Short mmCIF file of C-alpha atoms in Angstrom, two decimals:
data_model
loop_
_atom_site.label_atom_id
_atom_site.label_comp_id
_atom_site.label_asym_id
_atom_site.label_seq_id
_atom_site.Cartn_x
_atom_site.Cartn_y
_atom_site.Cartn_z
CA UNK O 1 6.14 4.82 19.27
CA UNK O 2 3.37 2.28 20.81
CA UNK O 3 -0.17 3.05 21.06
CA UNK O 4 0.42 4.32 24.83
CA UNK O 5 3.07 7.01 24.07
CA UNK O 6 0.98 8.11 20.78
CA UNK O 7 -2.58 8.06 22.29
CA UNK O 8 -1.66 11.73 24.59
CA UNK O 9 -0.80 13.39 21.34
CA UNK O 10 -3.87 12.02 19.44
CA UNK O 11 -6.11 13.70 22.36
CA UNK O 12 -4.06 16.84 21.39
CA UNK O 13 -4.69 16.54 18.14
CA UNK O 14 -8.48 16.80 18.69
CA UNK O 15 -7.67 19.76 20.15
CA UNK O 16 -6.39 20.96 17.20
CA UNK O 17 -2.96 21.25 18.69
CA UNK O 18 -0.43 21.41 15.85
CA UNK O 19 2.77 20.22 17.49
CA UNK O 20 0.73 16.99 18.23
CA UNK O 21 0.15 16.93 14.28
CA UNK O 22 3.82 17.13 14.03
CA UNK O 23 4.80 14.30 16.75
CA UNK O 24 2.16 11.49 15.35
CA UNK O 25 3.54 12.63 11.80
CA UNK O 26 7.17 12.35 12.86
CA UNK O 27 5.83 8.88 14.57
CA UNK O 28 4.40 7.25 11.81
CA UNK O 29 5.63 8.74 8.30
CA UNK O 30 8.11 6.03 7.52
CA UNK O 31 5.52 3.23 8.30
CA UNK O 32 2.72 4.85 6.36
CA UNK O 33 5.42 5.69 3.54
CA UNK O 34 6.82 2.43 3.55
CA UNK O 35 2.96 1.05 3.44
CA UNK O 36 2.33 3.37 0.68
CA UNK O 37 5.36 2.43 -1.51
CA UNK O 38 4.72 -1.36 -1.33
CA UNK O 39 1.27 -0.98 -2.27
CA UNK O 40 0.99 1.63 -5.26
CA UNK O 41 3.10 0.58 -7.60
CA UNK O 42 4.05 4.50 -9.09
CA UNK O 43 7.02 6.53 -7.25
CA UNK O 44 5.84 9.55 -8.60
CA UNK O 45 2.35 9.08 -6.73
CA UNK O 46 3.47 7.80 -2.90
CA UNK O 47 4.12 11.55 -1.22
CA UNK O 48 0.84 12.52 -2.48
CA UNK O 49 -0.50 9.79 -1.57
CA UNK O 50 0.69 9.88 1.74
CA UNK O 51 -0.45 13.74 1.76
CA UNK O 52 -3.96 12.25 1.49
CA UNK O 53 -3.73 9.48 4.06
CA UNK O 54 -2.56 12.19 6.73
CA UNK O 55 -5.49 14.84 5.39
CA UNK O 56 -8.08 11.32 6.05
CA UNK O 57 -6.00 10.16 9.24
CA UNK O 58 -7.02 14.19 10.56
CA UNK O 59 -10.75 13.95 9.34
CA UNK O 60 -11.27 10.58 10.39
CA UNK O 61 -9.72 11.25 14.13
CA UNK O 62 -12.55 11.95 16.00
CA UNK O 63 -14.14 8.65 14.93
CA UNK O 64 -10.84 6.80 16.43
CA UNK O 65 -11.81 4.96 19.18
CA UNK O 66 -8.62 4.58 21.78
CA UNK O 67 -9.28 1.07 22.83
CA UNK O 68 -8.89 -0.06 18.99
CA UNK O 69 -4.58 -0.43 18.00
CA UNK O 70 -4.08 2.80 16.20
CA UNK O 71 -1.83 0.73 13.57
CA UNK O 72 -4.68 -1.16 12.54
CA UNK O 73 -7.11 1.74 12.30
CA UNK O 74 -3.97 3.67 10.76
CA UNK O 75 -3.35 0.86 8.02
CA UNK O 76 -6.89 0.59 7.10
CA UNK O 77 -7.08 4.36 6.12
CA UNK O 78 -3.76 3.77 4.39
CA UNK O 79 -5.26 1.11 2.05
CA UNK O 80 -8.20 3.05 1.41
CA UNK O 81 -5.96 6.05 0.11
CA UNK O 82 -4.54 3.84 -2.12
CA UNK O 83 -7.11 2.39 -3.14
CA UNK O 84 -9.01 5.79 -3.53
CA UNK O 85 -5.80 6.91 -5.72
CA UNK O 86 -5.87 3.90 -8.17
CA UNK O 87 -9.64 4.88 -8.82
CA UNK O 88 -8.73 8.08 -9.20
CA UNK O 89 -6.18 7.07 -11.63
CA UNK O 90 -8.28 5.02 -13.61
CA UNK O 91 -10.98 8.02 -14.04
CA UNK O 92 -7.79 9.78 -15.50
CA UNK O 93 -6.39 7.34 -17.65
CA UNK O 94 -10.18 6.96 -18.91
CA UNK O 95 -10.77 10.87 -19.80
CA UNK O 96 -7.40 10.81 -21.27
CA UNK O 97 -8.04 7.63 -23.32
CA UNK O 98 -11.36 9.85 -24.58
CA UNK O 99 -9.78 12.80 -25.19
CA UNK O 100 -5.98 11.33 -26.74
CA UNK O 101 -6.94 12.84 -30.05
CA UNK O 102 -6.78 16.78 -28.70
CA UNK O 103 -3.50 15.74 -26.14
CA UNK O 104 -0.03 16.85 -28.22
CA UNK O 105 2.09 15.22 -25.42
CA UNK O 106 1.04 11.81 -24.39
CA UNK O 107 3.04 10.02 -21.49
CA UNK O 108 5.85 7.90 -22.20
CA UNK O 109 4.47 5.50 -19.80
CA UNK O 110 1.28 5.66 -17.87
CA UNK O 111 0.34 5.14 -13.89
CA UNK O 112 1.26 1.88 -12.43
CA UNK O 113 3.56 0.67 -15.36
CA UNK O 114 7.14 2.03 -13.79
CA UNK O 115 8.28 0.17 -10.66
CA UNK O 116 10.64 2.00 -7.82
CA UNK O 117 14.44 1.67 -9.23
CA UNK O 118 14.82 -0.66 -6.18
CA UNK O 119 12.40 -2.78 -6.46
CA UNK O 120 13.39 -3.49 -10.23
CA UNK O 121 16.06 -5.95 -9.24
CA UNK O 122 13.71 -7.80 -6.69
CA UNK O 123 12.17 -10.92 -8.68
CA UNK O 124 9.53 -11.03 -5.61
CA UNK O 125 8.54 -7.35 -5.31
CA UNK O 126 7.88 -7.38 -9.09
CA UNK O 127 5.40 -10.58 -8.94
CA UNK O 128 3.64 -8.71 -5.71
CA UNK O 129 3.40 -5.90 -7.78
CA UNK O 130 1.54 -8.28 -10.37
CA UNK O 131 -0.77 -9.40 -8.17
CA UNK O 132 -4.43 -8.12 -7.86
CA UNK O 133 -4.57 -5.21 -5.31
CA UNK O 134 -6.50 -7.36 -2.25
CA UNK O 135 -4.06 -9.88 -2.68
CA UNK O 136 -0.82 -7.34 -2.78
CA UNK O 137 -2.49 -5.64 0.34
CA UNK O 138 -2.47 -8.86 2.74
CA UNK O 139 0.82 -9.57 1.50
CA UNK O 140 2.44 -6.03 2.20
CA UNK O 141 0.64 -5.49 5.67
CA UNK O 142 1.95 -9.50 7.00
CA UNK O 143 5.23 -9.52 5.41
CA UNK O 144 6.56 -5.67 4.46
CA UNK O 145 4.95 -4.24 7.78
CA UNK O 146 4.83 -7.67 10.00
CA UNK O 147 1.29 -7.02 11.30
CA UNK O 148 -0.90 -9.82 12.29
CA UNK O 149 -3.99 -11.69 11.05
CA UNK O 150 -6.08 -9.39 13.82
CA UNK O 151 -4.22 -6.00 12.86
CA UNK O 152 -4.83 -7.13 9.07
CA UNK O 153 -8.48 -7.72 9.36
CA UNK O 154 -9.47 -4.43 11.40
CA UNK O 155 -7.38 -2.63 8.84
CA UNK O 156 -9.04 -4.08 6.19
CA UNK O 157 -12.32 -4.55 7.67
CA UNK O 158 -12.78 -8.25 6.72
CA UNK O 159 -13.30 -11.35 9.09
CA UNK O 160 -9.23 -13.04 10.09
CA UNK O 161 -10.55 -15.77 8.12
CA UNK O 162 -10.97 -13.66 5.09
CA UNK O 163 -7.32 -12.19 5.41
CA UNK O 164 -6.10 -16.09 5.70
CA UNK O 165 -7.85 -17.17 2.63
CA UNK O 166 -6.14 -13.97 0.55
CA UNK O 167 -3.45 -14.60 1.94
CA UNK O 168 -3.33 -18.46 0.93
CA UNK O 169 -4.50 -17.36 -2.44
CA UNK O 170 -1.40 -14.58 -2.74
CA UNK O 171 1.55 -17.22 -1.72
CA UNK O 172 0.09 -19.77 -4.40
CA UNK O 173 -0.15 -17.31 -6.82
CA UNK O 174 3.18 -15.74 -6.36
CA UNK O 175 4.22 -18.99 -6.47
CA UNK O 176 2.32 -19.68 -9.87
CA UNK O 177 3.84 -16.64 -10.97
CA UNK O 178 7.50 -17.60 -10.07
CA UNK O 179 7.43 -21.26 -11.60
CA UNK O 180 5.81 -19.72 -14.95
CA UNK O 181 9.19 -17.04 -15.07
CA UNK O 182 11.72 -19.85 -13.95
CA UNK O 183 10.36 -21.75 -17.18
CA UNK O 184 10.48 -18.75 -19.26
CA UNK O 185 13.70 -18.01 -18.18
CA UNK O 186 14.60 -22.07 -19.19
CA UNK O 187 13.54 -21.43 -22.16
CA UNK O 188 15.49 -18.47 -23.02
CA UNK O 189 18.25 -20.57 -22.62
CA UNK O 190 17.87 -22.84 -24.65
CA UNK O 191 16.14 -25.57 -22.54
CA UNK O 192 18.59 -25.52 -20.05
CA UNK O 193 17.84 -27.58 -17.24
CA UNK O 194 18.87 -24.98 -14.70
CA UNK O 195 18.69 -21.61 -14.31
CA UNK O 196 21.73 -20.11 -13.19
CA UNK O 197 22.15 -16.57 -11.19
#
């Protein structure tokens, strides 16, 4: 659905319609989902994370303003959920870290350490997933949800030339990352001049 078809059911929405809730929601879930997966790292977290980017996207409305692509406006409330999240996270992991001594049950593993069963087998979507969270969010917006340098920046709220330069710095450092594992993986084998798959 393009910004012309959704922008009627926005203008319900500030009328506190609810089946205009519903049709934006229907609209844009799998994008925001998809946006949300790529970019938090935790399976267990993305519905409620995308529980709070739809309770922001329905406070934040009435600041929308309709000449602006609602994608971009839509993405940079998206990354600030996530962002938000991880914060919230780390206040978490902190208090727990403070308080381990009075916890019986501590968790096997903790927030942002397992990766989406699918995503295990993907060499690439593991070293995004390394990479430091301004970096991994130019990288999912231009390649996982194809938006441009323009949609990028208003999402993100940076100058396009700002969104270039992370995104220069992401490919070399994926690429960093990817040389250091092929020569790991080299050397697992016994200095074998290829790696074979």
């Amino acid at each position: 659905m393009n910004d012309n078809e959704l922008h009627p059911w926005l203008r319900r929405m500030m009328d506190g319609d609810p089946a205009a809730f519903r049709e934006v929601y229907a609209a844009t879930q799998p994008f925001v989902y998809r946006t949300v997966y790529y970019l938090s790292g935790n399976k267990d977290d993305v519905s409620d994370i995308v529980s709070e980017v739809y309770i922001a996207l329905i406070q934040s409305l009435p600041s929308y303003r309709f000449e602006q692509s609602f994608r971009s406006w839509l993405n940079g409330i998206t990354v600030r959920q996530v962002s938000n999240w991880r914060r919230k996270l780390w206040r978490i992991m902190r208090l727990n870290q403070r308080n381990r001594l009075l916890t019986v049950d501590m968790p096997a593993s903790l927030p942002g350490e397992r990766l989406f069963e699918a995503e295990r087998d993907s060499e690439l979507l593991q070293q995004v997933e390394c990479l430091p969270a301004k970096l991994r969010e130019v990288i999912v917006l231009r390649y996982y949800q194809e938006c441009s340098y323009e949609e990028i920046a208003e999402a993100l709220n940076v100058p396009e030339g700002t969104v270039k330069s992370r995104l220069h710095s992401a490919i070399a450092k994926l690429r960093s990352q990817i040389k250091i594992g092929e020569h790991s993986a080299i050397g697992l084998e016994g200095g074998a001049e290829h790696v074979h798959s």
